[in-house]
Coordinates of C-alpha atoms in Angstrom, one line a residue:
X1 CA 0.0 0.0 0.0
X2 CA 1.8 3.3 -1.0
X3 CA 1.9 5.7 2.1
X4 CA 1.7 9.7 2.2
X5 CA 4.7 11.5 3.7
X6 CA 3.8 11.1 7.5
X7 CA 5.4 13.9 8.4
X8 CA 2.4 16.0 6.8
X9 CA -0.2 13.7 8.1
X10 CA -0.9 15.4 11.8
X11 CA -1.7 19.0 9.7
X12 CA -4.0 16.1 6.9
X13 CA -5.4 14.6 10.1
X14 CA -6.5 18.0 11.8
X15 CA -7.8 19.3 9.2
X16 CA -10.3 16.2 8.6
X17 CA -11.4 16.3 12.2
X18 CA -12.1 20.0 11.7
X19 CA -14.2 19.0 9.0
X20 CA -15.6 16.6 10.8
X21 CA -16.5 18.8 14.2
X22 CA -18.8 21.4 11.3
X23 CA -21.1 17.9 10.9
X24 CA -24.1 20.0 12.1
X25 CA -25.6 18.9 15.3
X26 CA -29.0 18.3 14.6
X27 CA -27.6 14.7 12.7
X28 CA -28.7 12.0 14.1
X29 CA -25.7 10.0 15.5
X30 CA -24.4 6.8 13.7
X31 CA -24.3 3.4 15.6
X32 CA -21.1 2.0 16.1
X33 CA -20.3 -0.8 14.2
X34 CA -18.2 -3.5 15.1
X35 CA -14.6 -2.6 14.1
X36 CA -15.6 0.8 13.6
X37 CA -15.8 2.7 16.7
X38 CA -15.6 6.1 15.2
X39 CA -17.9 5.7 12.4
X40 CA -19.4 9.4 12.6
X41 CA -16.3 11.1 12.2
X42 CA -15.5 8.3 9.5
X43 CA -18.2 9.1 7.8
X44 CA -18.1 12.8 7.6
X45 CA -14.2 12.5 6.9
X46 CA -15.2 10.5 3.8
X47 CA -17.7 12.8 3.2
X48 CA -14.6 15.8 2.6
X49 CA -12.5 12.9 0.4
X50 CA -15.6 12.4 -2.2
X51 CA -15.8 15.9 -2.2
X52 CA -12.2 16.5 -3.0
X53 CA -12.1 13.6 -5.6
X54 CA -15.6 15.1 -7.2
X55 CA -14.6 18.6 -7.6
X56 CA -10.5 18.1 -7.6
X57 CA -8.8 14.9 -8.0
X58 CA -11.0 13.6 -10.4
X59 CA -11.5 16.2 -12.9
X60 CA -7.1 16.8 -12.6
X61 CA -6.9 12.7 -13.8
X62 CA -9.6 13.3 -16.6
X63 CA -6.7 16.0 -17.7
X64 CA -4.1 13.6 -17.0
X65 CA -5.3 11.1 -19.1
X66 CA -5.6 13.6 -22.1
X67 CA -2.2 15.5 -21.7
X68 CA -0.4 12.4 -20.7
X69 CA 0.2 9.8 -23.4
X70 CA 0.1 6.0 -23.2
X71 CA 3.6 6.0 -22.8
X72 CA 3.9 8.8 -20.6
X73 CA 1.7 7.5 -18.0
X74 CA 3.4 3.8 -18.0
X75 CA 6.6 5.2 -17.3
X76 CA 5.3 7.7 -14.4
X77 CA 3.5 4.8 -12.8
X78 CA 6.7 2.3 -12.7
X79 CA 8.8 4.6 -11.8
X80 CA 6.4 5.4 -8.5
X81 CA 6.6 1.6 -8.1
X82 CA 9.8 1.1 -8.6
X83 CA 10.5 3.5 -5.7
X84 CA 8.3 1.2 -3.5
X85 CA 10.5 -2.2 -3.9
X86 CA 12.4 -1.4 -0.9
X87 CA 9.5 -1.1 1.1
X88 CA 8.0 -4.7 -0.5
X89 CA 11.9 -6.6 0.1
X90 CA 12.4 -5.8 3.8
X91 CA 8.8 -6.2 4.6
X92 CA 9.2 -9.9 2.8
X93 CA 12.6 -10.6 4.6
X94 CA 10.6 -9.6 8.1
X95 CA 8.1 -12.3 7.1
X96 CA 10.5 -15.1 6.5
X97 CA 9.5 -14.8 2.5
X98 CA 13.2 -15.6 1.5
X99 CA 12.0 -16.8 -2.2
X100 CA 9.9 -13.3 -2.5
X101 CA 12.3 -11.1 -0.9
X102 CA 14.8 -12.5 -3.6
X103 CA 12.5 -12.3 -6.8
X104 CA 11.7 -8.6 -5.5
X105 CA 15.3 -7.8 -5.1
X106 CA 16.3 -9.5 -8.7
X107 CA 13.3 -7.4 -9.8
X108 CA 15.2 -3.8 -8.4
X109 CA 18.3 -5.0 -9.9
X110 CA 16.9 -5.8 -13.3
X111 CA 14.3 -2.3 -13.6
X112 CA 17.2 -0.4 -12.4
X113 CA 20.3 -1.2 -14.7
X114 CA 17.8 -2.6 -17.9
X115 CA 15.2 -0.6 -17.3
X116 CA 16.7 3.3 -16.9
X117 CA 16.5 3.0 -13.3
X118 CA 13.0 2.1 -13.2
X119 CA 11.0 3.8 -15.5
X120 CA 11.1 0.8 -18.0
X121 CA 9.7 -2.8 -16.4
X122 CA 11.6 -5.1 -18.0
X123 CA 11.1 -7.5 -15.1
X124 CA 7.7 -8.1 -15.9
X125 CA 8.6 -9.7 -18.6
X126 CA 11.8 -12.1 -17.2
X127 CA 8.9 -13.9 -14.8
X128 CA 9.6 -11.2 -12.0
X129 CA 6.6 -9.1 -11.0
X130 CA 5.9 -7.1 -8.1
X131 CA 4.8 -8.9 -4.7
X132 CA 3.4 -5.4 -3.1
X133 CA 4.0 -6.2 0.5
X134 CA 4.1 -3.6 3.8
X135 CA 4.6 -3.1 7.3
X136 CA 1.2 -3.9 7.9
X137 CA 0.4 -6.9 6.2
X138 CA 3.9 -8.1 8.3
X139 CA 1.8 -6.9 11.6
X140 CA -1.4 -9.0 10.6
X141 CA 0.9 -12.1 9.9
X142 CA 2.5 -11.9 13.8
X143 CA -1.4 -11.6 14.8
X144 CA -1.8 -8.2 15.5
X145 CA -5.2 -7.3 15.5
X146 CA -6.5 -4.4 12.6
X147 CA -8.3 -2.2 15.7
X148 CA -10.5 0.2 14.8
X149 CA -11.4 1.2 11.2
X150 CA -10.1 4.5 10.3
X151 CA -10.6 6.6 7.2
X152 CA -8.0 9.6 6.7
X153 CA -8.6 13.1 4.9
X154 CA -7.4 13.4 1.6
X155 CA -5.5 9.2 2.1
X156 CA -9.0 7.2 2.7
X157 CA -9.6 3.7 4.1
X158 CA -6.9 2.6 6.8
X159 CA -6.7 0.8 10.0
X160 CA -4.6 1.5 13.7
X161 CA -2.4 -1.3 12.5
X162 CA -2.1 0.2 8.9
X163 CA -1.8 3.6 10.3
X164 CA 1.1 2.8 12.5
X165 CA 2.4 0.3 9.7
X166 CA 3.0 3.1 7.3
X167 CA 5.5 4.9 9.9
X168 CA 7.6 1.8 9.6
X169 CA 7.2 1.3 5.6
X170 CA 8.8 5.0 5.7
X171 CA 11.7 4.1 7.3
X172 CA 12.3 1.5 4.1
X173 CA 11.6 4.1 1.5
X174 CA 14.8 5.3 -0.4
X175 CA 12.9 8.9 -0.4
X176 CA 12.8 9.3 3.1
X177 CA 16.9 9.4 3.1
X178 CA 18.2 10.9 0.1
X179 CA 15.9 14.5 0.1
X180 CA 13.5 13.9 -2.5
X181 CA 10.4 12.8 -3.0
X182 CA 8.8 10.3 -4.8
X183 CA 7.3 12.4 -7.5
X184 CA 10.5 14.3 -7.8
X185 CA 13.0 11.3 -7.9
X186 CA 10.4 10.2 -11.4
X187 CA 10.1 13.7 -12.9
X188 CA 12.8 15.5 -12.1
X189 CA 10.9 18.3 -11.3
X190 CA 10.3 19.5 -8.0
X191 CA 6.2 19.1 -7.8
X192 CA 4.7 19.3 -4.7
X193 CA 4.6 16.2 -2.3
X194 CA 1.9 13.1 -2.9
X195 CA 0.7 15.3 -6.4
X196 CA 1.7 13.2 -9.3
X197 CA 1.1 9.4 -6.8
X198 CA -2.5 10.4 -6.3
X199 CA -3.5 11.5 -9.8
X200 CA -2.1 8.4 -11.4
X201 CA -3.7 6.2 -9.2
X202 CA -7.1 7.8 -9.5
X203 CA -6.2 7.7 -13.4
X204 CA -5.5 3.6 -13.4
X205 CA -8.7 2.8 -11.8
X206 CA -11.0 5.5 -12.9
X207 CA -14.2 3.6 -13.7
X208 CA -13.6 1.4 -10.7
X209 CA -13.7 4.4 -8.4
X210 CA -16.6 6.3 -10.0
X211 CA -18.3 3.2 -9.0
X212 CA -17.1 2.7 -5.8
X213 CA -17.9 6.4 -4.7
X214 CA -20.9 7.1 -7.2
X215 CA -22.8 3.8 -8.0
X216 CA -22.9 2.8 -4.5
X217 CA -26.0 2.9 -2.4
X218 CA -23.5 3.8 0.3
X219 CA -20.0 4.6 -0.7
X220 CA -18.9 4.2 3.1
X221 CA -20.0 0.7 3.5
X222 CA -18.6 -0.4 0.5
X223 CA -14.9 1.2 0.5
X224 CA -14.7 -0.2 4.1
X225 CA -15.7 -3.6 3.0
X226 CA -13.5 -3.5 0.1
X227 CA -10.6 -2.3 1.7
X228 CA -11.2 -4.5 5.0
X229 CA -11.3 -7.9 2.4
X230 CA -8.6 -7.4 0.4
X231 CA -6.2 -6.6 4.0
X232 CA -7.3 -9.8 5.2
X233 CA -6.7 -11.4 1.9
X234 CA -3.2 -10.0 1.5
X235 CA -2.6 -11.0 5.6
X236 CA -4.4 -14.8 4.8
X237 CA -1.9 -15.1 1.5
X238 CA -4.9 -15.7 -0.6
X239 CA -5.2 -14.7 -4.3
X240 CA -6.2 -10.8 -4.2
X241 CA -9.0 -10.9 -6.4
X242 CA -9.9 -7.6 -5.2
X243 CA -8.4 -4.1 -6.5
X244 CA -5.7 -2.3 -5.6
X245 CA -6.9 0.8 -5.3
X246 CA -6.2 2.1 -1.6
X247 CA -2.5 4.2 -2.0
X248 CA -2.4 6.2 0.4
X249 CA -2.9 9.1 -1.6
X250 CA -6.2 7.9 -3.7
X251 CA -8.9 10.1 -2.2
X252 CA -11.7 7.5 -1.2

């Protein structure tokens, strides 16, 4: 799961509940459901995200896909993954996945000296995919329990375990030592934090998300139960069969 940069995510975080604390009084007040304790303030935080992806995010990776060719876009989004293999080795060596942690390490070596240090996948094609792996899912395999659901301004669906997973996943992010960030380390430009992640994300799963957040009878019941499968299907080992679409930038 790609992560924001924490060290913005107390100023993300206050600003959410402050969205949250103008819910107007008069609303009746949501029972708690199990595993998610603070569903009000979920709910009204979830609330500013559809907002943000309906009148911001969304129509910026409508203009994405247009100004950014085929090509372009490809190369954008393996280079933000390629950036991430760090993260997926040392949380596979913490498991005890030796053969993973070997065919994701092969995978760095090949992208980054055949494949112009990323932005080409030529891995993909010598039988070595990603294995997306992160702090979290290495939490849920030593039994820690999820805890309560949370969902963050502007990042969406998480959990306490997630939450405090990501902290760790920073620490095995190249970016976080070398004074760059993700986006600029791809474009060599110097564009503002979690801008470029976001937009491509929302841009590789557009229809998905439309009908996640639009179809939906309730958006908040289904994101939750999407996101909270797929975490327990990436913790059980079982075949992910359901979409990737929780970076930690992707406004839910």
């Amino acid at each position: 799961m790609r992560f924001a940069r924490f060290g913005r995510l107390i100023a993300v975080i206050a600003i959410g509940l402050a969205v949250s604390a103008c819910a107007s009084s008069d609303d009746a007040p949501v029972a708690a459901t199990p595993g998610d304790p603070y569903e009000q303030t979920n709910r009204a935080i979830h609330g500013f995200n559809v907002a943000l992806d309906r009148n911001v995010l969304r129509p910026v990776a409508q203009g994405y896909d247009i100004v950014a060719v085929g090509p372009v876009k490809l190369i954008i989004s393996n280079g933000l993954n390629h950036l991430e293999l760090p993260i997926d080795f040392a949380n596979h060596l913490l498991q005890g996945e030796m053969t993973p942690a070997a065919r994701t390490l092969g995978r760095f070596v090949v992208n980054t000296v055949y494949g112009a240090a990323g932005l080409l996948d030529p891995a993909t094609e010598f039988g070595l995919p990603r294995e997306q792996n992160d702090f979290g899912i290495t939490l849920g395999k030593y039994g820690v329990e999820p805890g309560p659901y949370l969902v963050l301004p502007f990042l969406g669906p998480s959990t306490a375990r997630d939450l405090g997973g990501s902290v760790v996943d920073r620490a095995f992010s190249p970016t976080t030592y070398f004074g760059f960030s993700d986006v600029e380390a791809v474009s060599g430009a110097p564009l503002p934090i979690n801008v470029l992640d976001p937009v491509d994300a929302r841009s590789q799963n557009f229809d998905l998300v439309d009908e996640l957040l639009y179809e939906s009878a309730d958006s908040y019941v289904t994101l939750r139960s999407v996101y909270l499968q797929r975490r327990a299907a990436q913790i059980g080992g079982e075949d992910e069969t359901l979409p990737d679409i929780f970076d930690e930038e992707t406004t839910q």
